[in-house]
XYZ file of N, CA and C in Angstrom:
546
model
N 110.856 180.647 -82.278
C 110.541 179.753 -81.181
C 109.111 179.251 -81.369
N 108.892 178.012 -81.003
C 107.554 177.458 -81.115
C 106.636 178.119 -80.092
N 105.513 178.613 -80.567
C 104.564 179.308 -79.705
C 104.083 178.397 -78.585
N 103.834 177.133 -78.910
C 103.338 176.195 -77.902
C 104.359 176.001 -76.775
N 105.629 175.913 -77.116
C 106.670 175.754 -76.091
C 106.773 177.002 -75.222
N 106.701 178.177 -75.858
C 106.771 179.426 -75.115
C 105.561 179.558 -74.193
N 104.394 179.197 -74.670
C 103.184 179.231 -73.840
C 103.360 178.328 -72.626
N 103.894 177.143 -72.860
C 104.129 176.189 -71.779
C 105.111 176.763 -70.750
N 106.193 177.371 -71.222
C 107.190 177.969 -70.330
C 106.584 179.090 -69.505
N 105.862 180.005 -70.169
C 105.271 181.148 -69.471
C 104.193 180.709 -68.479
N 103.442 179.684 -68.837
C 102.427 179.144 -67.931
C 103.098 178.542 -66.697
N 104.175 177.809 -66.902
C 104.923 177.233 -65.785
C 105.498 178.306 -64.872
N 106.049 179.358 -65.466
C 106.597 180.458 -64.668
C 105.505 181.135 -63.848
N 104.334 181.298 -64.444
C 103.210 181.926 -63.729
C 102.756 181.039 -62.577
N 102.708 179.723 -62.794
C 102.365 178.804 -61.696
C 103.403 178.900 -60.572
N 104.685 179.008 -60.937
C 105.747 179.147 -59.927
C 105.577 180.428 -59.126
N 105.251 181.521 -59.816
C 105.028 182.805 -59.138
C 103.849 182.676 -58.176
N 102.790 182.050 -58.628
C 101.601 181.859 -57.793
C 101.939 181.033 -56.550
N 102.731 179.992 -56.716
C 103.155 179.170 -55.564
C 104.000 179.983 -54.591
N 104.897 180.788 -55.124
C 105.754 181.621 -54.280
C 104.911 182.612 -53.475
N 103.901 183.182 -54.111
C 103.061 184.175 -53.431
C 102.150 183.514 -52.399
N 101.757 182.283 -52.640
C 100.966 181.572 -51.626
C 101.782 181.410 -50.338
N 103.091 181.224 -50.470
C 103.977 181.144 -49.293
C 104.142 182.526 -48.661
N 104.230 183.554 -49.484
C 104.365 184.928 -48.978
C 103.144 185.298 -48.143
N 101.998 184.812 -48.551
C 100.748 185.116 -47.833
C 100.806 184.638 -46.383
N 101.641 183.648 -46.093
C 101.755 183.098 -44.745
C 102.738 183.875 -43.860
N 103.468 184.825 -44.446
C 104.479 185.567 -43.699
C 103.840 186.542 -42.716
N 104.567 186.822 -41.665
C 104.117 187.762 -40.632
C 104.133 189.184 -41.188
N 103.218 190.012 -40.717
C 103.106 191.392 -41.192
C 104.398 192.192 -41.000
N 105.160 191.873 -39.947
C 106.441 192.576 -39.726
C 107.376 192.392 -40.906
N 107.418 191.184 -41.447
C 108.272 190.916 -42.608
C 107.671 191.518 -43.881
N 106.365 191.437 -44.024
C 105.711 191.976 -45.224
C 105.916 193.484 -45.359
N 106.068 194.179 -44.243
C 106.175 195.643 -44.271
C 107.584 196.149 -43.944
N 108.542 195.238 -43.755
C 109.914 195.633 -43.424
C 110.617 196.156 -44.674
N 111.419 197.204 -44.497
C 112.212 197.731 -45.617
C 113.644 197.928 -45.144
N 114.587 197.707 -46.054
C 116.016 197.814 -45.724
C 116.408 199.259 -45.405
N 115.779 200.210 -46.085
C 116.011 201.636 -45.812
C 114.773 202.408 -46.245
N 114.754 203.704 -45.970
C 113.534 204.490 -46.201
C 113.133 204.591 -47.674
N 114.075 204.344 -48.573
C 113.784 204.461 -49.998
C 113.605 203.118 -50.704
N 113.652 202.029 -49.951
C 113.479 200.715 -50.581
C 112.055 200.207 -50.348
N 111.603 199.380 -51.268
C 110.260 198.816 -51.153
C 110.241 197.672 -50.163
N 109.084 197.478 -49.556
C 108.864 196.276 -48.765
C 108.140 195.254 -49.655
N 107.842 194.098 -49.097
C 107.228 193.024 -49.892
C 105.864 193.450 -50.428
N 105.034 194.062 -49.591
C 103.708 194.484 -50.062
C 103.824 195.515 -51.179
N 104.803 196.404 -51.084
C 104.991 197.420 -52.136
C 105.450 196.781 -53.445
N 106.287 195.756 -53.366
C 106.690 195.030 -54.585
C 105.459 194.440 -55.277
N 104.598 193.814 -54.481
C 103.405 193.203 -55.057
C 102.415 194.251 -55.558
N 102.283 195.358 -54.852
C 101.389 196.429 -55.312
C 101.895 197.022 -56.623
N 103.198 197.172 -56.749
C 103.792 197.642 -58.004
C 103.376 196.714 -59.152
N 103.462 195.421 -58.920
C 103.064 194.450 -59.947
C 101.563 194.497 -60.193
N 100.780 194.721 -59.143
C 99.323 194.866 -59.314
C 99.000 196.046 -60.231
N 99.717 197.125 -60.057
C 99.459 198.317 -60.877
C 99.761 198.047 -62.343
N 100.800 197.277 -62.617
C 101.064 196.891 -64.008
C 100.003 195.918 -64.501
N 99.591 194.999 -63.637
C 98.525 194.070 -64.006
C 97.221 194.778 -64.308
N 96.934 195.845 -63.561
C 95.715 196.628 -63.810
C 95.710 197.216 -65.215
N 96.891 197.465 -65.751
C 96.980 197.994 -67.110
C 97.020 196.854 -68.141
N 97.978 195.938 -67.977
C 98.238 194.952 -69.028
C 97.173 193.867 -69.153
N 96.644 193.374 -68.063
C 95.694 192.267 -68.162
C 94.427 192.648 -68.931
N 93.787 193.781 -68.636
C 92.623 194.152 -69.456
C 93.000 194.437 -70.922
N 94.167 195.047 -71.138
C 94.596 195.344 -72.514
C 94.805 194.051 -73.298
N 95.453 193.080 -72.681
C 95.682 191.786 -73.340
C 94.358 191.088 -73.604
N 93.500 191.068 -72.602
C 92.210 190.386 -72.766
C 91.396 191.002 -73.906
N 91.327 192.320 -73.942
C 90.558 193.000 -74.986
C 91.096 192.647 -76.369
N 92.413 192.641 -76.526
C 93.016 192.338 -77.832
C 92.811 190.882 -78.233
N 92.912 189.980 -77.279
C 92.690 188.561 -77.586
C 91.241 188.342 -78.021
N 90.308 188.904 -77.259
C 88.890 188.684 -77.552
C 88.443 189.340 -78.852
N 89.101 190.423 -79.238
C 88.682 191.116 -80.465
C 89.489 190.696 -81.697
N 90.453 189.815 -81.521
C 91.311 189.424 -82.642
C 90.654 188.357 -83.519
N 90.824 188.527 -84.814
C 90.372 187.499 -85.760
C 91.573 186.749 -86.337
N 92.745 187.019 -85.791
C 93.960 186.358 -86.285
C 93.944 184.876 -85.915
N 94.744 184.132 -86.618
C 94.859 182.695 -86.380
C 96.161 182.389 -85.649
N 96.156 181.331 -84.898
C 97.338 180.873 -84.159
C 98.530 180.699 -85.108
N 99.687 181.182 -84.674
C 100.943 180.963 -85.406
C 101.735 179.895 -84.669
N 102.216 178.869 -85.378
C 103.002 177.856 -84.687
C 104.370 178.387 -84.231
N 104.869 179.429 -84.913
C 106.173 180.004 -84.579
C 105.990 181.457 -84.148
N 106.610 181.808 -83.018
C 106.629 183.196 -82.570
C 108.028 183.750 -82.777
N 108.094 184.924 -83.416
C 109.371 185.606 -83.622
C 109.315 186.930 -82.875
N 110.150 187.037 -81.872
C 110.185 188.235 -81.047
C 110.573 189.452 -81.876
N 109.956 190.594 -81.578
C 110.312 191.841 -82.242
C 111.576 192.424 -81.618
N 112.207 193.349 -82.335
C 113.439 193.960 -81.823
C 113.203 194.661 -80.489
N 112.251 195.550 -80.455
C 111.965 196.312 -79.240
C 111.363 195.418 -78.154
N 110.434 194.573 -78.547
C 109.794 193.673 -77.580
C 110.778 192.701 -76.964
N 111.656 192.156 -77.785
C 112.678 191.248 -77.271
C 113.611 191.955 -76.311
N 113.968 193.191 -76.652
C 114.837 193.986 -75.785
C 114.159 194.253 -74.441
N 112.899 194.706 -74.485
C 112.166 194.992 -73.251
C 112.050 193.729 -72.383
N 111.709 192.605 -73.012
C 111.536 191.359 -72.266
C 112.843 190.940 -71.594
N 113.939 190.991 -72.335
C 115.241 190.600 -71.765
C 115.691 191.562 -70.680
N 115.375 192.837 -70.825
C 115.812 193.824 -69.826
C 115.156 193.583 -68.476
N 114.036 192.892 -68.460
C 113.318 192.631 -67.212
C 113.785 191.366 -66.506
N 114.516 190.524 -67.200
C 114.963 189.278 -66.572
C 115.786 189.564 -65.323
N 115.522 188.813 -64.249
C 116.327 189.023 -63.044
C 117.769 188.591 -63.284
N 118.686 189.364 -62.721
C 120.106 189.058 -62.817
C 120.601 188.723 -61.416
N 121.829 188.202 -61.339
C 122.391 187.830 -60.034
C 122.294 189.006 -59.053
N 122.760 190.171 -59.486
C 122.615 191.382 -58.680
C 121.635 192.275 -59.443
N 120.443 192.440 -58.886
C 119.406 193.213 -59.573
C 119.849 194.662 -59.769
N 119.825 195.087 -61.021
C 120.123 196.492 -61.291
C 118.859 197.309 -61.032
N 119.038 198.470 -60.434
C 117.895 199.333 -60.132
C 117.377 199.948 -61.419
N 116.063 200.072 -61.489
C 115.413 200.706 -62.623
C 114.482 201.774 -62.083
N 114.384 202.850 -62.795
C 113.484 203.939 -62.421
C 112.045 203.494 -62.691
N 111.185 203.751 -61.723
C 109.770 203.393 -61.839
C 108.943 204.647 -62.100
N 107.983 204.527 -62.994
C 107.070 205.640 -63.242
C 106.288 205.929 -61.960
N 106.029 207.200 -61.702
C 105.416 207.600 -60.434
C 104.060 206.933 -60.194
N 103.269 206.719 -61.247
C 101.964 206.089 -61.046
C 102.078 204.595 -60.738
N 103.255 204.030 -60.917
C 103.480 202.606 -60.623
C 104.336 202.415 -59.369
N 104.686 203.537 -58.709
C 105.551 203.478 -57.533
C 104.713 203.526 -56.255
N 104.656 202.418 -55.509
C 103.845 202.367 -54.290
C 104.607 202.716 -53.004
N 105.805 203.267 -53.123
C 106.622 203.546 -51.941
C 105.833 204.357 -50.915
N 105.749 203.828 -49.725
C 105.067 204.436 -48.577
C 103.543 204.578 -48.752
N 102.973 203.882 -49.715
C 101.509 203.873 -49.853
C 100.920 203.044 -48.716
N 99.771 203.439 -48.193
C 99.154 202.624 -47.126
C 98.581 201.348 -47.751
N 99.185 200.216 -47.442
C 98.794 198.948 -48.070
C 98.373 197.934 -47.020
N 97.449 197.096 -47.391
C 96.971 195.995 -46.545
C 97.389 194.676 -47.200
N 97.261 193.596 -46.468
C 97.622 192.284 -47.011
C 96.707 191.859 -48.165
N 95.607 192.585 -48.385
C 94.740 192.299 -49.531
C 95.483 192.488 -50.853
N 96.610 193.196 -50.817
C 97.478 193.345 -51.997
C 97.866 191.954 -52.511
N 98.119 191.037 -51.584
C 98.530 189.676 -51.959
C 97.388 188.960 -52.669
N 96.184 189.075 -52.149
C 95.025 188.429 -52.772
C 94.772 188.979 -54.179
N 94.905 190.292 -54.332
C 94.722 190.896 -55.663
C 95.784 190.379 -56.629
N 97.012 190.256 -56.152
C 98.083 189.740 -57.004
C 97.794 188.294 -57.416
N 97.348 187.485 -56.474
C 97.038 186.090 -56.790
C 95.880 186.002 -57.802
N 94.895 186.854 -57.654
C 93.784 186.873 -58.616
C 94.288 187.264 -60.001
N 95.235 188.187 -60.052
C 95.805 188.577 -61.346
C 96.563 187.416 -61.984
N 97.234 186.599 -61.165
C 97.960 185.451 -61.713
C 96.994 184.442 -62.317
N 95.870 184.248 -61.665
C 94.852 183.333 -62.194
C 94.290 183.890 -63.501
N 94.074 185.196 -63.541
C 93.605 185.833 -64.766
C 94.650 185.683 -65.874
N 95.916 185.843 -65.547
C 96.995 185.683 -66.528
C 97.017 184.262 -67.076
N 96.859 183.271 -66.225
C 96.822 181.879 -66.690
C 95.674 181.672 -67.665
N 94.523 182.274 -67.377
C 93.371 182.186 -68.275
C 93.679 182.846 -69.622
N 94.357 184.004 -69.581
C 94.695 184.703 -70.825
C 95.724 183.933 -71.636
N 96.682 183.317 -70.978
C 97.651 182.482 -71.697
C 96.922 181.342 -72.409
N 95.927 180.770 -71.755
C 95.147 179.700 -72.368
C 94.328 180.229 -73.549
N 93.653 181.351 -73.354
C 92.841 181.929 -74.432
C 93.693 182.366 -75.624
N 94.930 182.748 -75.351
C 95.795 183.263 -76.422
C 96.259 182.175 -77.381
N 96.016 180.930 -77.067
C 96.443 179.825 -77.933
C 95.729 179.852 -79.281
N 94.673 180.648 -79.383
C 93.865 180.660 -80.604
C 94.124 181.889 -81.479
N 95.040 182.756 -81.045
C 95.333 183.965 -81.821
C 96.828 184.029 -82.142
N 97.176 184.922 -83.025
C 98.569 185.091 -83.428
C 99.333 185.910 -82.390
N 100.389 185.326 -81.861
C 101.255 186.052 -80.931
C 102.144 187.042 -81.679
N 102.166 186.934 -83.014
C 102.947 187.853 -83.841
C 102.124 189.049 -84.311
N 100.859 188.822 -84.619
C 100.029 189.882 -85.205
C 99.268 190.712 -84.175
N 98.881 190.103 -83.073
C 98.170 190.843 -82.025
C 99.191 191.747 -81.340
N 98.870 193.037 -81.263
C 99.786 194.021 -80.674
C 99.143 194.666 -79.454
N 99.965 194.890 -78.437
C 99.505 195.481 -77.177
C 100.230 196.805 -76.971
N 99.461 197.863 -76.707
C 100.076 199.160 -76.383
C 100.786 199.042 -75.045
N 101.973 199.613 -74.957
C 102.708 199.560 -73.694
C 102.164 200.601 -72.724
N 102.504 200.425 -71.469
C 102.097 201.394 -70.448
C 102.915 202.677 -70.570
N 104.006 202.622 -71.302
C 104.860 203.797 -71.511
C 104.195 204.783 -72.464
N 103.668 204.228 -73.583
C 103.059 205.069 -74.608
C 102.133 204.234 -75.475
N 101.011 204.798 -75.848
C 100.092 204.064 -76.729
C 100.660 203.955 -78.142
N 101.715 204.706 -78.417
C 102.349 204.654 -79.735
C 103.370 203.521 -79.827
N 103.777 202.981 -78.685
C 104.704 201.843 -78.672
C 103.878 200.590 -78.422
N 103.869 199.717 -79.421
C 103.101 198.488 -79.327
C 104.043 197.301 -79.448
N 103.784 196.300 -78.633
C 104.580 195.076 -78.664
C 103.708 193.911 -79.108
N 104.340 192.953 -79.751
C 103.635 191.721 -80.098
C 103.126 191.070 -78.818
N 102.023 190.351 -78.936
C 101.437 189.681 -77.782
C 102.456 188.781 -77.083
N 103.234 188.027 -77.842
C 104.240 187.141 -77.254
C 105.290 187.909 -76.471
N 105.734 189.043 -77.014
C 106.702 189.879 -76.306
C 106.086 190.502 -75.058
N 104.821 190.884 -75.148
C 104.134 191.473 -74.002
C 104.042 190.454 -72.868
N 103.656 189.216 -73.193
C 103.599 188.173 -72.172
C 104.979 187.979 -71.530
N 106.022 187.900 -72.364
C 107.370 187.675 -71.829
C 107.827 188.843 -70.966
N 107.607 190.069 -71.435
C 107.972 191.259 -70.671
C 107.250 191.264 -69.325
N 105.955 191.049 -69.368
C 105.117 191.112 -68.168
C 105.533 190.048 -67.145
N 105.744 188.828 -67.597
C 106.116 187.741 -66.682
C 107.556 187.908 -66.199
N 108.469 188.329 -67.073
C 109.847 188.584 -66.640
C 109.888 189.686 -65.577
N 109.042 190.681 -65.742
C 108.956 191.765 -64.763
C 108.539 191.206 -63.401
N 107.589 190.283 -63.407
C 107.173 189.661 -62.143
C 108.300 188.813 -61.563
N 108.990 188.064 -62.410
C 110.108 187.247 -61.930
C 111.170 188.120 -61.275
N 111.419 189.259 -61.866
C 112.394 190.215 -61.331
C 112.008 190.655 -59.912
N 110.738 190.990 -59.728
C 110.302 191.448 -58.411
C 110.128 190.304 -57.420
N 109.903 189.103 -57.899
C 109.881 187.957 -56.989
C 111.293 187.728 -56.449
N 112.304 187.944 -57.281
C 113.690 187.873 -56.821
C 113.954 188.967 -55.790
N 113.428 190.151 -56.041
C 113.567 191.255 -55.095
C 112.940 190.875 -53.745
N 111.786 190.239 -53.787
C 111.109 189.817 -52.556
C 111.960 188.782 -51.810
N 112.559 187.851 -52.544
C 113.452 186.877 -51.899
C 114.624 187.592 -51.231
N 115.184 188.592 -51.913
C 116.304 189.357 -51.352
C 115.884 190.098 -50.082
N 114.673 190.633 -50.061
C 114.163 191.323 -48.869
C 114.093 190.346 -47.704
N 113.588 189.142 -47.974
C 113.469 188.141 -46.903
C 114.838 187.752 -46.348
N 115.819 187.606 -47.224
C 117.176 187.250 -46.791
C 117.754 188.367 -45.914
N 117.584 189.626 -46.350
C 118.093 190.764 -45.569
C 117.399 190.863 -44.215
N 116.106 190.612 -44.191
C 115.337 190.693 -42.955
C 115.851 189.662 -41.942
N 116.149 188.465 -42.445
C 116.563 187.378 -41.559
C 118.030 187.447 -41.152
N 118.809 188.301 -41.818
C 120.243 188.371 -41.484
C 120.554 189.464 -40.481
């Protein structure tokens, strides 16, 4: 796949996520903190979960981009593991439940609406990193996963995994709103 086209797609998806969250910021606190049952996340918890991943991935990506001497590749070829991880995060019609690592699980954490502002700041940072990444190889730059420092994904796969993960939880947030209103 052409790296430039993928960058354009991921940038567009990030702008869409940012627009969606700007609307979420206008929601009443009752909806932001409503949960379908005691074990399901509310909207703020979904965003805090994404913030926790952003706290890991955004600095890791930035450090690798800034320290890379690699040159831009016009073609990005997804890795086997990276492609699998990225596709597994894509939202499906009926979201399949996935186990969350305890350090990334915000269930019942005391959260304020500032979670939304932090998430929006992370999206702006992600847009900046997507722009900066145009000068490095999305094939050669590798990012350690949050699962293990021994598992590294290509920069392009990391971007896709990270953004697909956000898309998945944005779908979850839409589902929460539908359930709340029904």
